[in-house]
Tab-separated table of C-alpha atoms in Angstrom:
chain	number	residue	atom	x	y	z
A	1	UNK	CA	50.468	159.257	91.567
A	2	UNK	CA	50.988	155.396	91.175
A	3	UNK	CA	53.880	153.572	90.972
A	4	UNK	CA	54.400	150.128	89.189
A	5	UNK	CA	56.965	147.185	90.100
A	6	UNK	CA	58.434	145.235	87.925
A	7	UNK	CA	58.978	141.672	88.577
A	8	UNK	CA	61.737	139.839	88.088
A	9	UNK	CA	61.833	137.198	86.022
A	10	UNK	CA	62.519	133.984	88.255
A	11	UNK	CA	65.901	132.443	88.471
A	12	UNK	CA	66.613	129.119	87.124
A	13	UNK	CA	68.160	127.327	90.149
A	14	UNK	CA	72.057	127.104	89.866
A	15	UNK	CA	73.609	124.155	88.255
A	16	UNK	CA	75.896	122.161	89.739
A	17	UNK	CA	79.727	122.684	89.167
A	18	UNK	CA	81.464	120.227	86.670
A	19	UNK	CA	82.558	116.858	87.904
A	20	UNK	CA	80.738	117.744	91.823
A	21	UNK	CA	77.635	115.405	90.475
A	22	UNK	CA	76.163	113.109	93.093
A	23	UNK	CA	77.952	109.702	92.862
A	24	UNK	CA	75.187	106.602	93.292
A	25	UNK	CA	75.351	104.331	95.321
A	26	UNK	CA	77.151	101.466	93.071
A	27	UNK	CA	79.819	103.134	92.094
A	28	UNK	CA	80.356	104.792	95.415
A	29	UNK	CA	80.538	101.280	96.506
A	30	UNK	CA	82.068	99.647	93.929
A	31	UNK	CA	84.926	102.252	93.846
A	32	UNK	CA	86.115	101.339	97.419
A	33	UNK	CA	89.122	98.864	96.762
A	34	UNK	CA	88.647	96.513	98.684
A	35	UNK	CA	84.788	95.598	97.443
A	36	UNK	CA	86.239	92.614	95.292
A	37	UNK	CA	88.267	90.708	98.703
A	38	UNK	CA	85.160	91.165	100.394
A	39	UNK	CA	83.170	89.371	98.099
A	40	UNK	CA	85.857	86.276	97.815
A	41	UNK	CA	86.354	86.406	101.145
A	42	UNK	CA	82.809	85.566	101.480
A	43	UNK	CA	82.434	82.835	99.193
A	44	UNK	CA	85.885	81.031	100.088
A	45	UNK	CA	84.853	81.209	103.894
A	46	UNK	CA	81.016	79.694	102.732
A	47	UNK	CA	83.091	76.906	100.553
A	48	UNK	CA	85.067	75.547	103.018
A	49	UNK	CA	82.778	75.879	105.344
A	50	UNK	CA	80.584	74.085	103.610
A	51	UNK	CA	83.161	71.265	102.457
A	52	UNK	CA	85.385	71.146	105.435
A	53	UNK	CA	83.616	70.233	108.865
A	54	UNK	CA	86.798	70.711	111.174
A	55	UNK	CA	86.701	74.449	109.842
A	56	UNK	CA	83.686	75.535	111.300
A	57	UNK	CA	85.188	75.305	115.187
A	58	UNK	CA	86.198	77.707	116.535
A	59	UNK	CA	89.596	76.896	117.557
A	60	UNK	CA	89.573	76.285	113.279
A	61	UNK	CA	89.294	79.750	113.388
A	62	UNK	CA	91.597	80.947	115.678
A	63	UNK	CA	94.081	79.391	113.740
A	64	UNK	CA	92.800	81.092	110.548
A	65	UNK	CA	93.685	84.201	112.319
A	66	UNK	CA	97.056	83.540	113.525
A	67	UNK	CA	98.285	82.639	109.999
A	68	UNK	CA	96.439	85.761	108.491
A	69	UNK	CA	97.643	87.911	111.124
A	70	UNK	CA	101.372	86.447	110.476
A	71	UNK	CA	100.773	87.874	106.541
A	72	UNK	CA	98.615	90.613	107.431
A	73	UNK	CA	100.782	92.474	109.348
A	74	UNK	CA	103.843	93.057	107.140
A	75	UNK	CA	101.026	93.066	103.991
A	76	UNK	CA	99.492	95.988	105.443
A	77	UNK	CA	103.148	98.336	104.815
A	78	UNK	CA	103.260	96.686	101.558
A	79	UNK	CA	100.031	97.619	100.449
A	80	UNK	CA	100.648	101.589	101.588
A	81	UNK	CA	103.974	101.137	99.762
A	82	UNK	CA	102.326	99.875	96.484
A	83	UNK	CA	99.714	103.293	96.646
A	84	UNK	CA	103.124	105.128	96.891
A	85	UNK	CA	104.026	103.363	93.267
A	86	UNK	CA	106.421	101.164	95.017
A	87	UNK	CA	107.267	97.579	95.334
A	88	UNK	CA	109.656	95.641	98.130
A	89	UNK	CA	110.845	92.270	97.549
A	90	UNK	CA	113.297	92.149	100.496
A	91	UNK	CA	110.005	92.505	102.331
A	92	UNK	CA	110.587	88.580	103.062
A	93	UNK	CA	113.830	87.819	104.234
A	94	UNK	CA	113.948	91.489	105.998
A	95	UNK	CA	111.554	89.661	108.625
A	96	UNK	CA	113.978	86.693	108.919
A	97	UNK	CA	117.164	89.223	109.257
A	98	UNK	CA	115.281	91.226	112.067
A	99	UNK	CA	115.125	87.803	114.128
A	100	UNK	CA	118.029	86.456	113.577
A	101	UNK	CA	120.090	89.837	114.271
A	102	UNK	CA	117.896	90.168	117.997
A	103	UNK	CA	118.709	86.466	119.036
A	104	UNK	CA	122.286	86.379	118.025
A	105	UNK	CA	123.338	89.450	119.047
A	106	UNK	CA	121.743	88.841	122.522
A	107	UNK	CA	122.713	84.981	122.956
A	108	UNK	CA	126.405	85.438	122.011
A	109	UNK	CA	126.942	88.507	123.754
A	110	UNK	CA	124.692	87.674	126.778
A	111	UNK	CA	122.474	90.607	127.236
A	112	UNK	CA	118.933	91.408	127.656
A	113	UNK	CA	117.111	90.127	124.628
A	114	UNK	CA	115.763	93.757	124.883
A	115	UNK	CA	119.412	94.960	123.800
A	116	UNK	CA	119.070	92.540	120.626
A	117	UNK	CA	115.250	93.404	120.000
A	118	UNK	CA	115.965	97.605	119.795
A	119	UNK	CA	119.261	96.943	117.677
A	120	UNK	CA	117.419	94.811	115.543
A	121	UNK	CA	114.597	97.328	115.171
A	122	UNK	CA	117.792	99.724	113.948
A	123	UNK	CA	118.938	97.514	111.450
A	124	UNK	CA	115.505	96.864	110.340
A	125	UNK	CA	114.332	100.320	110.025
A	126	UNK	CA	118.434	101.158	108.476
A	127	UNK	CA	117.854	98.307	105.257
A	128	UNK	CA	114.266	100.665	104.735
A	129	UNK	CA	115.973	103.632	104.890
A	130	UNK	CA	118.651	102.535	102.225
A	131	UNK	CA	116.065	101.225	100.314
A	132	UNK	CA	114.056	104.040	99.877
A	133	UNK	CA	116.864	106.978	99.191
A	134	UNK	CA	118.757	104.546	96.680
A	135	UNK	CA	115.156	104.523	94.824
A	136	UNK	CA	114.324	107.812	95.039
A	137	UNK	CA	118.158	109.033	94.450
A	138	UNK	CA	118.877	106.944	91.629
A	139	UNK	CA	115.463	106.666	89.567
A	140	UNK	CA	116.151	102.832	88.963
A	141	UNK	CA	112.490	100.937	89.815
A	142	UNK	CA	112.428	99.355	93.235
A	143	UNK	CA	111.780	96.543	91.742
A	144	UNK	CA	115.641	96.166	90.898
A	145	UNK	CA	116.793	97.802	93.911
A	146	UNK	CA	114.865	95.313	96.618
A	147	UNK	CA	115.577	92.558	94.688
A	148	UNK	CA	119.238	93.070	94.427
A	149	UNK	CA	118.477	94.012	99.122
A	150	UNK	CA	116.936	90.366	98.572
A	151	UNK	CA	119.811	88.739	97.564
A	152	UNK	CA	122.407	90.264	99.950
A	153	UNK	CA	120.161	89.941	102.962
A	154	UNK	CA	119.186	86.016	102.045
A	155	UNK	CA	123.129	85.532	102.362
A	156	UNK	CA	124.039	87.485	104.793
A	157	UNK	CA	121.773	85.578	106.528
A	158	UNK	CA	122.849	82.115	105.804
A	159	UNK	CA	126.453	83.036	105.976
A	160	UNK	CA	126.752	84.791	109.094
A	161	UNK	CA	124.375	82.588	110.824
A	162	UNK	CA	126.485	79.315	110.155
A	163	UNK	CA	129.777	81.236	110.779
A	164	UNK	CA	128.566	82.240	114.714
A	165	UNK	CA	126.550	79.315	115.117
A	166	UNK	CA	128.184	76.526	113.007
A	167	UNK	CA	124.876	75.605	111.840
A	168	UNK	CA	121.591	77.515	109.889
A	169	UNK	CA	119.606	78.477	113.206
A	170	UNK	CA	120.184	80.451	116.087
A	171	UNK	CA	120.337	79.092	119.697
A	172	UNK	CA	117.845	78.704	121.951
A	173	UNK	CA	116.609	82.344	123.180
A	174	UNK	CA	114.140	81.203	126.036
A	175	UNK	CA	116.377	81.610	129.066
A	176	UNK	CA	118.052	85.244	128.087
A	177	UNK	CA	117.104	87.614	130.130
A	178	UNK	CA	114.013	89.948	129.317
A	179	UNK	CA	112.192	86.679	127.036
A	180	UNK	CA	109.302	86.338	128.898
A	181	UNK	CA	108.421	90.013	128.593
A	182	UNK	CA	108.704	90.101	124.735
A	183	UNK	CA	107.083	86.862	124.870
A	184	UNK	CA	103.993	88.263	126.537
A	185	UNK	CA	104.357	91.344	123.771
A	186	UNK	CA	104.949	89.824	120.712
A	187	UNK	CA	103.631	86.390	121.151
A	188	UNK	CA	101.140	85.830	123.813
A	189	UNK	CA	97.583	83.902	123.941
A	190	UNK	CA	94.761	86.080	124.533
A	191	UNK	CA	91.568	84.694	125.730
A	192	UNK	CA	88.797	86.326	124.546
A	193	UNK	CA	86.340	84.183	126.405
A	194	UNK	CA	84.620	82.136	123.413
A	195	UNK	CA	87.967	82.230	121.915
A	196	UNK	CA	91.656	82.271	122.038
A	197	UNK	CA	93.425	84.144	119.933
A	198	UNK	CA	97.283	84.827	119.509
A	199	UNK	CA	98.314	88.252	119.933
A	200	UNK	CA	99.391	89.208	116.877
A	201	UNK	CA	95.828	89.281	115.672
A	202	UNK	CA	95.445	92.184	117.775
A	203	UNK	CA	98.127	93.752	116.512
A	204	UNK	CA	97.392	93.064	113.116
A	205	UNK	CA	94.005	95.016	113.630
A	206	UNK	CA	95.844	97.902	115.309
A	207	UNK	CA	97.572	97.858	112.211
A	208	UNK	CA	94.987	97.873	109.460
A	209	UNK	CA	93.370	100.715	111.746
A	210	UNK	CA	96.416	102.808	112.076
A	211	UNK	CA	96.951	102.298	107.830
A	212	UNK	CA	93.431	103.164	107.335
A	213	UNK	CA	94.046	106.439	109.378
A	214	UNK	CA	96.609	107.446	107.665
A	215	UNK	CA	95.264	106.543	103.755
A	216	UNK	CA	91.645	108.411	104.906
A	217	UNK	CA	92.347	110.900	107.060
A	218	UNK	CA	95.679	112.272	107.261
A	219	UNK	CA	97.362	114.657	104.520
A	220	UNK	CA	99.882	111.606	104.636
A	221	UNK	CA	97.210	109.668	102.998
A	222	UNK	CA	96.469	112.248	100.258
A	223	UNK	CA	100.562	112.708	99.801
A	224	UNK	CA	101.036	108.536	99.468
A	225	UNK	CA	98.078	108.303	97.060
A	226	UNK	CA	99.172	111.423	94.833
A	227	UNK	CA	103.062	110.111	94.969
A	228	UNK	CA	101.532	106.709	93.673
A	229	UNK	CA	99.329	108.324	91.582
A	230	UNK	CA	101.244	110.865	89.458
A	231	UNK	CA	104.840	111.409	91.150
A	232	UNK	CA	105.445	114.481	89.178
A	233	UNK	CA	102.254	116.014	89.511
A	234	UNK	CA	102.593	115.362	93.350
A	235	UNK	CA	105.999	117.207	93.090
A	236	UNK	CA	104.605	120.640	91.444
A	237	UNK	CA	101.819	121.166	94.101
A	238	UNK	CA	104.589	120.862	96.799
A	239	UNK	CA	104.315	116.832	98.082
A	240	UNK	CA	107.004	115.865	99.462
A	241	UNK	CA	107.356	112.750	97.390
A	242	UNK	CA	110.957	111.726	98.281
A	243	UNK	CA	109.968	111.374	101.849
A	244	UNK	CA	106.925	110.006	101.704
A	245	UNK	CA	108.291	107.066	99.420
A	246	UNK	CA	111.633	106.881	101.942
A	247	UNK	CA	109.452	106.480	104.946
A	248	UNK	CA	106.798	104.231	102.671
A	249	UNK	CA	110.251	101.968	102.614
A	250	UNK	CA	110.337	102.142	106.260
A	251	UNK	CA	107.430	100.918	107.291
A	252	UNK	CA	107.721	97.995	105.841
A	253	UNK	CA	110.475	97.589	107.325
A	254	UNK	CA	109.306	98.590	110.798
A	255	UNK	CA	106.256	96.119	110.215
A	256	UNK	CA	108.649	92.744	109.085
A	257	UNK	CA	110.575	93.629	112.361
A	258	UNK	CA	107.411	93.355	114.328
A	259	UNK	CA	107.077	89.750	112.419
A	260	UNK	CA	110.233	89.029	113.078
A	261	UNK	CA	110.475	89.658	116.177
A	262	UNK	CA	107.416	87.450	116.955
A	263	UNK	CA	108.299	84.622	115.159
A	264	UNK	CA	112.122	84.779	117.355
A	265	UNK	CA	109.805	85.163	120.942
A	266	UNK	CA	107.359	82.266	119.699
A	267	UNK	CA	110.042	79.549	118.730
A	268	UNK	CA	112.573	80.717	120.422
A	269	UNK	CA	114.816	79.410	117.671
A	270	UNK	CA	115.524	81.470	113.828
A	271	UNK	CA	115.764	79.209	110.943
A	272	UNK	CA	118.065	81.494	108.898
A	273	UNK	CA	116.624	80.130	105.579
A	274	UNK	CA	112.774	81.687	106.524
A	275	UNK	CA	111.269	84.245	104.241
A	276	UNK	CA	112.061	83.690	101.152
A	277	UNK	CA	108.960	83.823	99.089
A	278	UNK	CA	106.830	85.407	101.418
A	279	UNK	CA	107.608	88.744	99.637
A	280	UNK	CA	105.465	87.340	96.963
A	281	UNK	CA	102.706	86.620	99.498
A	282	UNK	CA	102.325	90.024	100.708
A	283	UNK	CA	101.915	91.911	97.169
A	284	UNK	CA	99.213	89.195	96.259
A	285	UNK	CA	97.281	89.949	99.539
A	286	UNK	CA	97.979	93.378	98.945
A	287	UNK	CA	96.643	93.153	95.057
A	288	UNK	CA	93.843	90.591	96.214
A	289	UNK	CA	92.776	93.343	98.388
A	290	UNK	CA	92.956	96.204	95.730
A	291	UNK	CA	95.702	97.521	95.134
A	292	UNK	CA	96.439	98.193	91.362
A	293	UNK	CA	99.860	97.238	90.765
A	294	UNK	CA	100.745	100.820	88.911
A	295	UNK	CA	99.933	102.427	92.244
A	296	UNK	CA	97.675	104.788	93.435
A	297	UNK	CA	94.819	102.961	94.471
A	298	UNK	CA	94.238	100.383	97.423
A	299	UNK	CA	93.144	100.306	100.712
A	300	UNK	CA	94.980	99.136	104.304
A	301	UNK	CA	91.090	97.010	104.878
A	302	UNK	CA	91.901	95.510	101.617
A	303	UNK	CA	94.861	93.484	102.596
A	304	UNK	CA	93.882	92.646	105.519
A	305	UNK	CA	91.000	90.690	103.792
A	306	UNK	CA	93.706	89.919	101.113
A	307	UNK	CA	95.606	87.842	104.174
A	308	UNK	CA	92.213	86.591	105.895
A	309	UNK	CA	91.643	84.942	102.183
A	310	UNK	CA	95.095	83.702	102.218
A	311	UNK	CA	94.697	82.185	105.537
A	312	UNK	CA	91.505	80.505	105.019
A	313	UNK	CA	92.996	78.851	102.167
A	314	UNK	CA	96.209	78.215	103.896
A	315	UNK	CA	94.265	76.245	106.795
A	316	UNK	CA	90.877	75.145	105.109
A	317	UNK	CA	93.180	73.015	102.448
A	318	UNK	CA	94.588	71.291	105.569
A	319	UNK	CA	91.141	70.776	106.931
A	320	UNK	CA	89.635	69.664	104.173
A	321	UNK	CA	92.399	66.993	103.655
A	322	UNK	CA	93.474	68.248	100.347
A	323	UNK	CA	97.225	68.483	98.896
A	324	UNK	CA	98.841	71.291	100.560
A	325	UNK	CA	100.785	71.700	97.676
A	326	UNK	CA	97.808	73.016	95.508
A	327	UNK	CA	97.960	76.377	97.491
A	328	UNK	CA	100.476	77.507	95.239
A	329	UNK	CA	98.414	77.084	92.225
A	330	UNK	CA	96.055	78.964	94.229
A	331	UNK	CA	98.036	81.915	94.793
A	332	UNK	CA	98.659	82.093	91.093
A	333	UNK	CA	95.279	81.935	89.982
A	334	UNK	CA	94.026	84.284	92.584
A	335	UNK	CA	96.141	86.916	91.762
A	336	UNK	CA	95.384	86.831	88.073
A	337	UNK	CA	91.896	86.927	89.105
A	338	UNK	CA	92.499	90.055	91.449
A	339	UNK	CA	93.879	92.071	88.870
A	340	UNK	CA	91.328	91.258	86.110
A	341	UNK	CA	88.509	91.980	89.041
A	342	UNK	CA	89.769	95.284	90.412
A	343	UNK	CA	90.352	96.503	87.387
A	344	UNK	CA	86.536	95.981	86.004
A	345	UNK	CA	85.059	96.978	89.053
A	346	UNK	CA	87.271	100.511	88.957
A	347	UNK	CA	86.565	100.920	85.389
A	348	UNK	CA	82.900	100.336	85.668
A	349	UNK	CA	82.356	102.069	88.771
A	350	UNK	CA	84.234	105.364	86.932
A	351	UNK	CA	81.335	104.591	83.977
A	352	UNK	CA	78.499	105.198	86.390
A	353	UNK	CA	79.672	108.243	88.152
């Protein structure tokens, strides 16, 4: 008695699931944000390297970092807060509030400039909070919200500094008690053996790191970008998008009290008219780095570049022995070409998935 076996017809391997295709290599690099900095940063550093001999020292570039640091830091909240959908124009004179409220409130009580630093860091992280719930509460854009913060906080801090103080500055803060500590925090050298940096390049790199944590590897990250994204889609798979935009608010805020606070511990003195503008200068660095202005894309890495470019310019105009006033132009032109750039590379690096 035999028996016969049938064979099966072979299987056609399994295709792969719609939209899990391998992305190349391009487009997986041309779809990180902050590919388009990287390649100005490049070419700006190789320009005024090549055209400006006093930048190519080294304490040339410790000074480059000090001024990018001094953007970089607060730019870094502002760029999380644009992938939330979000925008902060009291970003600027916040940092200049945070000072002056430490110095003052320490000097013409005499207390530890400790007492004046943690109070501050209340009021600070208090003008976020409002700023966040009265967006999120009232559905007007922040854009009308932060610039109406703007205005009361740039005269509230030109009035009340000249009523306590008779003039637009605040005392001298060196000989309070406590200075020398938040000195050594918030403004300190650090030698780094070929070079000396200021601290607040360190911190500005803690920064960018922490940011880039949260964006890439935190369901933070994947609640900021979907709240940025599409707010209402965000809402129906359960993101809390009312918090995560409130504490978006807040750390900005917490980040222009760190400035603040070093610029008070570093001069020792507040000019109560600093700040205003520099609101400006953090979206560009934030949009030179990235971020798309209708949220939901950007990168921590890509402002931090966005400032390094900004710095670089900043100093290597100086070096070069140029008009200082051109950097204005400059920040005009280079944020027109950011947005035309990040948008081509997203679109094209969507094409060739």
């Amino acid at each position: 008695m035999s028996s016969s076996v049938v064979a099966k017809p072979p299987t056609a391997p399994a295709a792969a699931p719609p939209g899990r295709a391998e992305r190349s290599l391009i487009s997986r690099v041309l779809g990180r944000p902050e590919v388009g900095a990287l390649v100005a940063a490049i070419v700006i550093f190789g320009f005024f390297y090549a055209v400006a001999p006093p930048f190519r020292t080294l304490p040339a570039l410790a000074t480059v970092l000090y001024a990018s640091s001094t953007i970089g830091i607060v730019a870094v909240g502002v760029a999380l807060l644009m992938i939330g959908g979000e925008f902060d124009l009291s970003a600027g004179v916040a940092v200049t509030t945070a000072a002056l409220s430490a110095a003052m409130l320490s000097y013409q009580l005499s207390l530890n400039i400790w007492v004046g630093v943690i109070v501050s860091l209340a009021i600070a992280l208090a003008i976020g909070f409002v700023n966040g719930y009265l967006v999120v509460r009232t559905g007007i854009p922040s854009f009308l919200i932060t610039l109406s913060t703007f205005f009361i906080l740039q005269g509230v801090n030109l009035g009340v500094t000249k009523l306590i103080t008779g003039t637009v500055a605040t005392p001298n803060a060196s000989r309070l008690d406590g200075f020398d500590a938040g000195r050594a925090i918030f403004a300190s050298d650090i030698p780094l053996g070929f070079i000396t940096v200021k601290v607040t390049v360190l911190w500005w790199l803690a920064f960018v790191a922490i940011g880039t944590w949260i964006l890439l590897r935190s369901r933070t990250g994947n609640w900021v970008t979907a709240s940025g994204g599409n707010a209402a889609s965000a809402r129906a798979v359960g993101v809390p998008v009312r918090k995560v935009k409130i504490g978006l608010f807040m750390g900005v805020a917490f980040l222009g009290w760190f400035l603040g606070m070093h610029l008070l511990f570093n001069f020792s003195t507040v000019q109560a008219g600093l700040g205003v503008g520099n609101e400006f200068i953090y979206i560009i660095a934030s949009v030179v780095g990235g971020a798309l202005l209708t949220g939901g894309y950007g990168s921590a890495v890509g402002s931090a570049l966005g400032a390094f470019i900004f710095g670089m310019t900043n100093q290597g105009i100086v070096f070069a022995g140029w008009d200082p006033n051109w950097f204005r132009a400059f920040l005009g032109l280079m944020l027109l070409l950011a947005v035309m750039v990040n948008l081509y590379i997203k679109n094209y690096a969507a094409g060739r998935r």
